[in-house]
Short mmCIF file of C-alpha atoms in Angstrom, two decimals:
data_model
loop_
_atom_site.label_atom_id
_atom_site.label_comp_id
_atom_site.label_asym_id
_atom_site.label_seq_id
_atom_site.Cartn_x
_atom_site.Cartn_y
_atom_site.Cartn_z
CA UNK R 283 67.25 -59.07 -22.10
CA UNK R 284 63.96 -59.66 -23.91
CA UNK R 285 62.64 -56.97 -26.21
CA UNK R 286 59.55 -55.00 -25.26
CA UNK R 287 57.00 -55.45 -28.03
CA UNK R 288 54.54 -52.61 -28.51
CA UNK R 289 51.40 -53.05 -30.56
CA UNK R 290 48.36 -51.00 -31.51
CA UNK R 291 47.84 -47.38 -32.54
CA UNK R 292 49.62 -46.07 -29.42
CA UNK R 293 52.79 -48.11 -29.97
CA UNK R 294 54.86 -45.48 -31.88
CA UNK R 295 54.11 -42.82 -29.27
CA UNK R 296 55.12 -45.07 -26.38
CA UNK R 297 58.31 -45.96 -28.27
CA UNK R 298 59.22 -42.30 -28.79
CA UNK R 299 58.54 -41.47 -25.12
CA UNK R 300 60.60 -44.40 -23.78
CA UNK R 301 63.56 -43.69 -26.07
CA UNK R 302 63.44 -39.99 -25.24
CA UNK R 303 63.63 -40.74 -21.52
CA UNK R 304 66.59 -43.03 -22.19
CA UNK R 305 68.33 -40.19 -24.04
CA UNK R 306 67.74 -37.87 -21.08
CA UNK R 307 69.49 -40.43 -18.87
CA UNK R 308 72.45 -40.53 -21.29
CA UNK R 309 72.71 -36.73 -21.27
CA UNK R 310 72.58 -36.71 -17.46
CA UNK R 311 75.45 -39.22 -17.36
CA UNK R 312 77.39 -37.11 -19.87
CA UNK R 313 76.87 -34.08 -17.64
CA UNK R 314 78.16 -36.09 -14.68
CA UNK R 315 81.18 -37.15 -16.74
CA UNK R 316 81.82 -33.56 -17.84
CA UNK R 317 81.80 -32.42 -14.23
CA UNK R 318 83.93 -35.36 -13.08
CA UNK R 319 86.65 -34.72 -15.66
CA UNK R 320 86.68 -30.96 -15.01
CA UNK R 321 85.77 -30.90 -11.31
CA UNK R 322 89.00 -29.07 -10.40
CA UNK R 323 87.70 -26.09 -12.39
CA UNK R 324 84.56 -25.92 -10.24
CA UNK R 325 85.99 -25.83 -6.69
CA UNK R 326 82.91 -24.31 -5.05
CA UNK R 327 80.36 -26.84 -6.34
CA UNK R 328 79.11 -29.22 -3.64
CA UNK R 329 76.62 -32.07 -3.87
CA UNK R 330 73.62 -29.84 -3.16
CA UNK R 331 74.54 -27.31 -5.83
CA UNK R 332 75.30 -30.09 -8.29
CA UNK R 333 71.85 -31.59 -7.77
CA UNK R 334 70.22 -28.22 -8.55
CA UNK R 335 72.35 -27.89 -11.69
CA UNK R 336 71.39 -31.37 -12.85
CA UNK R 337 67.71 -30.63 -12.31
CA UNK R 338 68.01 -27.37 -14.22
CA UNK R 339 70.02 -29.03 -16.96
CA UNK R 340 67.07 -31.24 -17.90
CA UNK R 341 65.39 -28.23 -19.56
CA UNK R 342 68.39 -27.68 -21.80
CA UNK R 343 68.73 -31.40 -22.53
CA UNK R 344 65.09 -31.54 -23.63
CA UNK R 345 65.62 -28.65 -26.05
CA UNK R 346 68.74 -30.18 -27.60
CA UNK R 347 67.19 -33.64 -27.89
CA UNK R 348 64.00 -32.31 -29.46
CA UNK R 349 65.96 -30.42 -32.11
CA UNK R 350 68.23 -33.37 -32.86
CA UNK R 351 65.30 -35.81 -33.01
CA UNK R 352 62.74 -33.68 -34.84
CA UNK R 353 62.84 -35.84 -37.98
CA UNK R 354 62.65 -39.08 -36.01
CA UNK R 355 59.74 -37.79 -33.89
CA UNK R 356 57.80 -36.75 -37.00
CA UNK R 357 58.44 -40.09 -38.69
CA UNK R 358 57.09 -42.10 -35.76
CA UNK R 359 54.16 -39.88 -34.75
CA UNK R 360 52.68 -38.74 -38.07
CA UNK R 361 49.41 -40.65 -38.69
CA UNK R 362 49.55 -43.30 -41.39
CA UNK R 363 49.70 -47.05 -42.09
CA UNK R 364 53.28 -46.90 -43.42
CA UNK R 365 54.93 -46.54 -40.01
CA UNK R 366 55.02 -50.28 -39.37
CA UNK R 367 56.77 -50.95 -42.69
CA UNK R 368 60.14 -52.66 -42.07
CA UNK R 369 62.13 -50.39 -44.40
CA UNK R 370 60.49 -47.30 -42.90
CA UNK R 371 61.35 -48.51 -39.39
CA UNK R 372 64.98 -49.20 -40.39
CA UNK R 373 65.38 -45.71 -41.84
CA UNK R 374 63.86 -44.21 -38.68
CA UNK R 375 66.20 -46.30 -36.53
CA UNK R 376 69.37 -45.12 -38.25
CA UNK R 377 68.22 -41.51 -38.29
CA UNK R 378 67.78 -41.87 -34.52
CA UNK R 379 71.19 -43.50 -34.04
CA UNK R 380 73.17 -41.13 -36.30
CA UNK R 381 71.67 -37.85 -35.07
CA UNK R 382 72.00 -38.79 -31.42
CA UNK R 383 75.53 -40.12 -31.94
CA UNK R 384 76.46 -36.64 -33.19
CA UNK R 385 74.94 -35.06 -30.08
CA UNK R 386 76.78 -37.48 -27.80
CA UNK R 387 80.07 -36.86 -29.64
CA UNK R 388 79.67 -33.07 -29.27
CA UNK R 389 79.20 -33.47 -25.52
CA UNK R 390 82.27 -35.69 -25.25
CA UNK R 391 84.43 -33.20 -27.19
CA UNK R 392 83.94 -30.65 -24.41
CA UNK R 393 85.28 -33.13 -21.86
CA UNK R 394 88.68 -32.31 -23.36
CA UNK R 395 88.11 -28.92 -25.01
CA UNK R 396 86.57 -27.12 -22.02
CA UNK R 397 89.82 -26.70 -20.01
CA UNK R 398 91.25 -24.67 -22.91
CA UNK R 399 88.26 -22.39 -23.54
CA UNK R 400 86.53 -22.48 -20.12
CA UNK R 401 83.16 -22.44 -21.88
CA UNK R 402 80.95 -24.84 -23.78
CA UNK R 403 81.68 -25.04 -27.48
CA UNK R 404 79.38 -22.70 -29.43
CA UNK R 405 78.44 -22.16 -33.06
CA UNK R 406 81.36 -19.79 -33.47
CA UNK R 407 83.65 -22.83 -33.65
CA UNK R 408 82.68 -23.03 -37.33
CA UNK R 409 84.19 -19.58 -37.94
CA UNK R 410 87.22 -20.38 -35.82
CA UNK R 411 88.18 -23.40 -37.93
CA UNK R 412 86.81 -22.23 -41.30
CA UNK R 413 90.23 -21.06 -42.50
CA UNK R 414 92.18 -24.06 -41.25
CA UNK R 415 93.77 -26.05 -44.06
CA UNK R 416 94.71 -29.02 -41.85
CA UNK R 417 91.38 -29.87 -40.24
CA UNK R 418 91.83 -33.59 -40.83
CA UNK R 419 95.21 -33.56 -39.10
CA UNK R 420 93.79 -31.59 -36.18
CA UNK R 421 90.92 -34.06 -35.85
CA UNK R 422 93.32 -37.00 -36.06
CA UNK R 423 95.61 -35.51 -33.41
CA UNK R 424 92.61 -34.87 -31.16
CA UNK R 425 91.55 -38.51 -31.48
CA UNK R 426 95.08 -39.67 -30.63
CA UNK R 427 95.41 -37.39 -27.62
CA UNK R 428 91.97 -38.22 -26.25
CA UNK R 429 91.63 -41.82 -27.42
CA UNK R 430 89.68 -42.74 -24.30
CA UNK R 431 86.84 -40.44 -25.38
CA UNK R 432 86.60 -42.37 -28.65
CA UNK R 433 86.20 -45.57 -26.63
CA UNK R 434 83.48 -43.95 -24.52
CA UNK R 435 81.72 -42.75 -27.68
CA UNK R 436 81.79 -46.23 -29.22
CA UNK R 437 80.44 -47.81 -26.02
CA UNK R 438 77.64 -45.26 -25.63
CA UNK R 439 76.60 -45.53 -29.28
CA UNK R 440 76.68 -49.32 -29.00
CA UNK R 441 74.42 -49.07 -25.96
CA UNK R 442 72.15 -46.72 -27.91
CA UNK R 443 71.77 -49.26 -30.72
CA UNK R 444 71.18 -52.15 -28.31
CA UNK R 445 68.59 -50.18 -26.37
CA UNK R 446 66.77 -49.32 -29.58
CA UNK R 447 66.34 -53.02 -30.32
CA UNK R 448 64.80 -53.56 -26.89
CA UNK R 449 61.72 -51.61 -27.94
CA UNK R 450 59.98 -53.08 -30.97
CA UNK R 451 56.85 -51.87 -32.71
CA UNK R 452 54.90 -54.82 -34.04
CA UNK R 453 53.64 -54.53 -37.58
CA UNK R 454 49.90 -54.00 -37.88
CA UNK R 455 48.04 -55.87 -40.60
CA UNK R 456 45.13 -53.48 -40.67
CA UNK R 457 45.03 -49.69 -40.46
CA UNK R 458 41.55 -48.17 -40.36
CA UNK R 459 40.04 -44.73 -40.29
CA UNK R 460 39.52 -45.29 -36.58
CA UNK R 461 43.29 -45.65 -36.15
CA UNK R 462 43.85 -42.43 -38.10
CA UNK R 463 41.30 -40.51 -36.02
CA UNK R 464 43.04 -41.68 -32.83
CA UNK R 465 46.56 -40.89 -34.05
CA UNK R 466 45.77 -37.45 -35.49
CA UNK R 467 45.06 -35.79 -32.10
CA UNK R 468 48.06 -37.66 -30.66
CA UNK R 469 50.23 -36.17 -33.40
CA UNK R 470 48.86 -32.69 -32.66
CA UNK R 471 49.51 -33.26 -28.94
CA UNK R 472 53.08 -34.28 -29.79
CA UNK R 473 53.49 -31.06 -31.80
CA UNK R 474 52.16 -29.04 -28.84
CA UNK R 475 54.57 -30.74 -26.44
CA UNK R 476 57.41 -30.24 -28.91
CA UNK R 477 56.79 -26.48 -29.14
CA UNK R 478 56.65 -26.14 -25.37
CA UNK R 479 59.78 -28.25 -25.00
CA UNK R 480 61.95 -26.26 -27.40
CA UNK R 481 60.74 -22.97 -25.90
CA UNK R 482 61.43 -24.11 -22.36
CA UNK R 483 57.81 -23.84 -21.23
CA UNK R 484 54.33 -22.69 -22.22
CA UNK R 485 53.97 -19.59 -20.04
CA UNK R 486 53.08 -16.49 -22.04
CA UNK R 487 56.04 -14.67 -20.51
CA UNK R 488 58.53 -17.39 -21.49
CA UNK R 489 61.04 -16.58 -24.20
CA UNK R 490 62.78 -19.49 -25.93
CA UNK R 491 65.48 -20.42 -23.44
CA UNK R 492 69.04 -19.60 -24.32
CA UNK R 493 72.50 -19.82 -22.75
CA UNK R 494 71.86 -17.11 -20.16
CA UNK R 495 68.92 -19.03 -18.64
CA UNK R 496 71.45 -21.46 -17.16
CA UNK R 497 72.28 -18.67 -14.73
CA UNK R 498 69.03 -19.40 -12.88
CA UNK R 499 70.59 -22.54 -11.40
CA UNK R 500 74.10 -21.36 -10.51
CA UNK R 501 75.96 -18.80 -8.44
CA UNK R 502 78.87 -18.02 -10.78
CA UNK R 503 79.07 -17.73 -14.60
CA UNK R 504 81.51 -20.63 -15.04
CA UNK R 505 79.07 -23.00 -13.32
CA UNK R 506 76.59 -22.40 -16.15
CA UNK R 507 78.68 -24.79 -18.23
CA UNK R 508 77.61 -27.68 -16.00
CA UNK R 509 73.95 -26.88 -16.57
CA UNK R 510 74.34 -26.49 -20.34
CA UNK R 511 75.10 -29.19 -22.86
CA UNK R 512 77.21 -28.73 -25.99
CA UNK R 513 74.55 -29.50 -28.65
CA UNK R 514 72.28 -26.86 -27.08
CA UNK R 515 75.10 -24.31 -26.96
CA UNK R 516 75.95 -24.86 -30.62
CA UNK R 517 72.35 -24.81 -31.86
CA UNK R 518 71.56 -21.59 -30.00
CA UNK R 519 74.63 -19.76 -31.32
CA UNK R 520 74.78 -20.78 -34.98
CA UNK R 521 73.66 -17.28 -35.99
CA UNK R 522 75.35 -15.50 -33.11
CA UNK R 523 77.14 -12.21 -33.60
CA UNK R 524 80.85 -12.83 -33.11
CA UNK R 525 82.43 -9.48 -32.28
CA UNK R 526 85.77 -8.65 -33.81
CA UNK R 527 88.24 -6.58 -31.78
CA UNK R 528 88.71 -3.02 -33.01
CA UNK R 529 91.39 -0.52 -32.01
CA UNK R 530 90.44 3.07 -32.71
CA UNK R 531 92.80 4.47 -30.08
CA UNK R 532 95.86 3.36 -28.20
CA UNK R 533 95.57 2.73 -24.44
CA UNK R 534 97.43 5.98 -23.76
CA UNK R 535 95.05 8.00 -25.97
CA UNK R 536 92.04 6.44 -24.28
CA UNK R 537 93.31 7.35 -20.82
CA UNK R 538 93.74 10.96 -21.92
CA UNK R 539 90.23 11.12 -23.38
CA UNK R 540 88.38 9.29 -20.63
CA UNK R 541 89.46 6.98 -17.84
CA UNK R 542 86.52 4.96 -16.45
CA UNK R 543 88.53 3.79 -13.43
CA UNK R 544 87.76 5.85 -10.34
CA UNK R 545 90.16 5.54 -7.41
CA UNK R 546 88.54 6.91 -4.23
CA UNK R 547 90.52 8.62 -1.53
CA UNK R 548 91.56 5.95 0.93
CA UNK R 549 91.15 8.23 3.95
CA UNK R 550 87.46 8.80 3.23
CA UNK R 551 84.98 6.29 4.76
CA UNK R 552 82.56 4.51 2.46
CA UNK R 553 79.21 6.30 2.48
CA UNK R 554 76.72 3.46 2.77
CA UNK R 555 73.70 5.21 1.26
CA UNK R 556 70.62 3.65 -0.26
CA UNK R 557 70.81 3.24 -4.03
CA UNK R 558 67.63 3.29 -6.11
CA UNK R 559 67.64 2.85 -9.89
CA UNK R 560 64.43 3.67 -11.76
CA UNK R 561 64.27 2.20 -15.26
CA UNK R 562 61.58 3.77 -17.44
CA UNK R 563 60.93 2.14 -20.79
CA UNK R 564 60.04 3.89 -24.06
CA UNK R 565 60.84 7.37 -22.75
CA UNK R 566 63.44 9.74 -24.13
CA UNK R 567 64.95 13.05 -23.08
CA UNK R 568 62.20 14.94 -24.91
CA UNK R 569 59.58 13.67 -22.45
CA UNK R 570 61.20 15.44 -19.47
CA UNK R 571 60.13 18.97 -18.71
CA UNK R 572 63.23 19.78 -16.65
CA UNK R 573 65.52 18.77 -19.51
CA UNK R 574 63.72 20.88 -22.12
CA UNK R 575 63.52 24.39 -20.67
CA UNK R 576 64.18 25.84 -24.12
CA UNK R 577 60.92 24.49 -25.58
CA UNK R 578 57.76 26.67 -25.75
CA UNK R 579 59.53 29.59 -24.08
CA UNK R 580 60.05 27.57 -20.93
CA UNK R 581 56.38 26.59 -20.64
CA UNK R 582 56.89 22.97 -21.74
CA UNK R 583 55.96 20.71 -18.80
CA UNK R 584 56.72 17.31 -20.29
CA UNK R 585 55.22 14.03 -19.13
CA UNK R 586 57.30 13.13 -16.08
CA UNK R 587 56.33 15.40 -13.17
CA UNK R 588 57.67 13.02 -10.50
CA UNK R 589 61.00 12.47 -12.22
CA UNK R 590 61.23 16.21 -12.88
CA UNK R 591 60.90 16.81 -9.14
CA UNK R 592 63.84 14.45 -8.57
CA UNK R 593 65.92 16.14 -11.26
CA UNK R 594 65.46 19.53 -9.61
CA UNK R 595 67.11 18.19 -6.45
CA UNK R 596 69.61 15.74 -7.89
CA UNK R 597 72.92 15.49 -9.67
CA UNK R 598 71.71 15.30 -13.27
CA UNK R 599 73.43 14.38 -16.53
CA UNK R 600 71.90 16.33 -19.38
CA UNK R 601 73.67 14.53 -22.22
CA UNK R 602 71.84 11.25 -22.82
CA UNK R 603 72.51 8.44 -25.28
CA UNK R 604 70.61 5.26 -26.05
CA UNK R 605 72.47 2.05 -25.29
CA UNK R 606 69.63 -0.40 -25.94
CA UNK R 607 66.65 -0.83 -28.22
CA UNK R 608 64.45 -3.41 -26.51
CA UNK R 609 63.31 -4.38 -23.02
CA UNK R 610 65.78 -7.25 -22.92
CA UNK R 611 68.65 -4.74 -23.35
CA UNK R 612 67.73 -2.82 -20.21
CA UNK R 613 69.51 -4.57 -17.36
CA UNK R 614 72.83 -5.29 -19.11
CA UNK R 615 73.08 -1.69 -20.30
CA UNK R 616 71.81 0.11 -17.19
CA UNK R 617 73.13 -2.10 -14.38
CA UNK R 618 76.24 -3.57 -15.99
CA UNK R 619 77.17 -0.97 -18.60
CA UNK R 620 77.11 -3.37 -21.55
CA UNK R 621 75.27 -1.94 -24.56
CA UNK R 622 73.46 -3.97 -27.18
CA UNK R 623 75.87 -4.59 -30.05
CA UNK R 624 74.24 -6.53 -32.86
CA UNK R 625 72.03 -8.54 -30.49
CA UNK R 626 70.94 -8.42 -26.83
CA UNK R 627 73.75 -9.35 -24.46
CA UNK R 628 71.70 -12.02 -22.64
CA UNK R 629 71.08 -13.81 -25.96
CA UNK R 630 74.68 -13.58 -27.14
CA UNK R 631 77.54 -16.04 -26.87
CA UNK R 632 79.08 -13.73 -24.26
CA UNK R 633 76.21 -14.07 -21.75
CA UNK R 634 78.21 -16.62 -19.74
CA UNK R 635 81.22 -14.33 -19.40
CA UNK R 636 81.99 -13.01 -15.96
CA UNK R 637 80.90 -9.38 -15.68
CA UNK R 638 80.47 -6.89 -12.88
CA UNK R 639 77.43 -4.80 -12.02
CA UNK R 640 76.19 -2.20 -9.61
CA UNK R 641 74.45 -4.88 -7.53
CA UNK R 642 77.53 -7.10 -7.47
CA UNK R 643 79.87 -4.29 -6.39
CA UNK R 644 77.51 -3.10 -3.67
CA UNK R 645 76.98 -6.69 -2.56
CA UNK R 646 80.63 -6.76 -1.52
CA UNK R 647 79.83 -3.84 0.80
CA UNK R 648 77.00 -5.71 2.49
CA UNK R 649 74.14 -4.41 0.38
CA UNK R 650 71.09 -6.48 -0.50
CA UNK R 651 69.34 -5.98 -3.84
CA UNK R 652 65.63 -6.11 -4.61
CA UNK R 653 64.39 -6.01 -8.20
CA UNK R 654 60.79 -5.09 -8.98
CA UNK R 655 59.39 -5.62 -12.45
CA UNK R 656 55.75 -5.33 -13.49
CA UNK R 657 55.56 -8.61 -15.39
CA UNK R 658 55.71 -12.36 -14.65
CA UNK R 659 59.09 -13.66 -13.52
CA UNK R 660 61.18 -14.64 -16.53
CA UNK R 661 59.57 -12.13 -18.87
CA UNK R 662 62.13 -10.44 -21.14
CA UNK R 663 64.78 -12.54 -19.45
CA UNK R 664 64.28 -10.77 -16.10
CA UNK R 665 64.40 -13.27 -13.25
#
């Protein structure tokens, strides 16, 4: 196959775009391979669902590829006459090949590792193996057991190198101020696209996407692993809080103090009443008049007349405790009962774990849930 020769001030930008699209194709094929190898673990995924997951997975692939290729992108898009230098181009080429080979290898590792952990490998793997004295032996045994993945890696990397050679940037003999003035706004445009890409969009309500955003494209937590890719999962969890198990009480002592499991009387029919949960942000117990009758000789009215009217006619808990600090903590703590410990649950490495919630439990009883939030969809992770 003949090489595509690019020339002129736009050549480096076309080269970056073409190679980036090729990498997206590789990541899509790796996702297909991941699903194919582990398809028995996703029994409810059909062709339609898989197509949605693949479409959603592009967002996560873009983020991972932008992070892994940041140095290469800068080298080829920064304005200057040195970019067509042969040595400079060779260095850029091998940076491209090495960094993307690492990303491909990480994806392939989860072909074999996923059945043991049932989740994509995260940054906590560094802590897990930090105290191992036989890492080389473990790596060698892994390569022996899954030798076919090594062959796949070699073939994909070989294809990566060959494809790189198919796009050549011809050396320019003259670089003028006109060339610089054209490339400078192109470089700034590249930076703008890069920022939007790693954030997952440009909307003002968009937070940088994380593991939990994969839930937008699936029906069950385990299916999120099809949408995600391993480089993304590792990059987003390098500074994650890894909770250590603590045991302050025995199971018997806990049951005596408080047992959260409620067993209803089987002879009583389920009362299918409407359930409404009002979540008010930045308010505390002190703002409620009905909960502060001892202030100002009972004259304190507070700032919540409507909620006070509900309290007067409702089953009310007067002991209140904070279980979140920010907006993003609200739904996990209120609906699911998971407090913020170190970092918001939806940003943590545990966001893909299967949990239960008020909406999920009532859904089994035929309920439908509507969520109303006074902000654009996706703001604070609410979607």
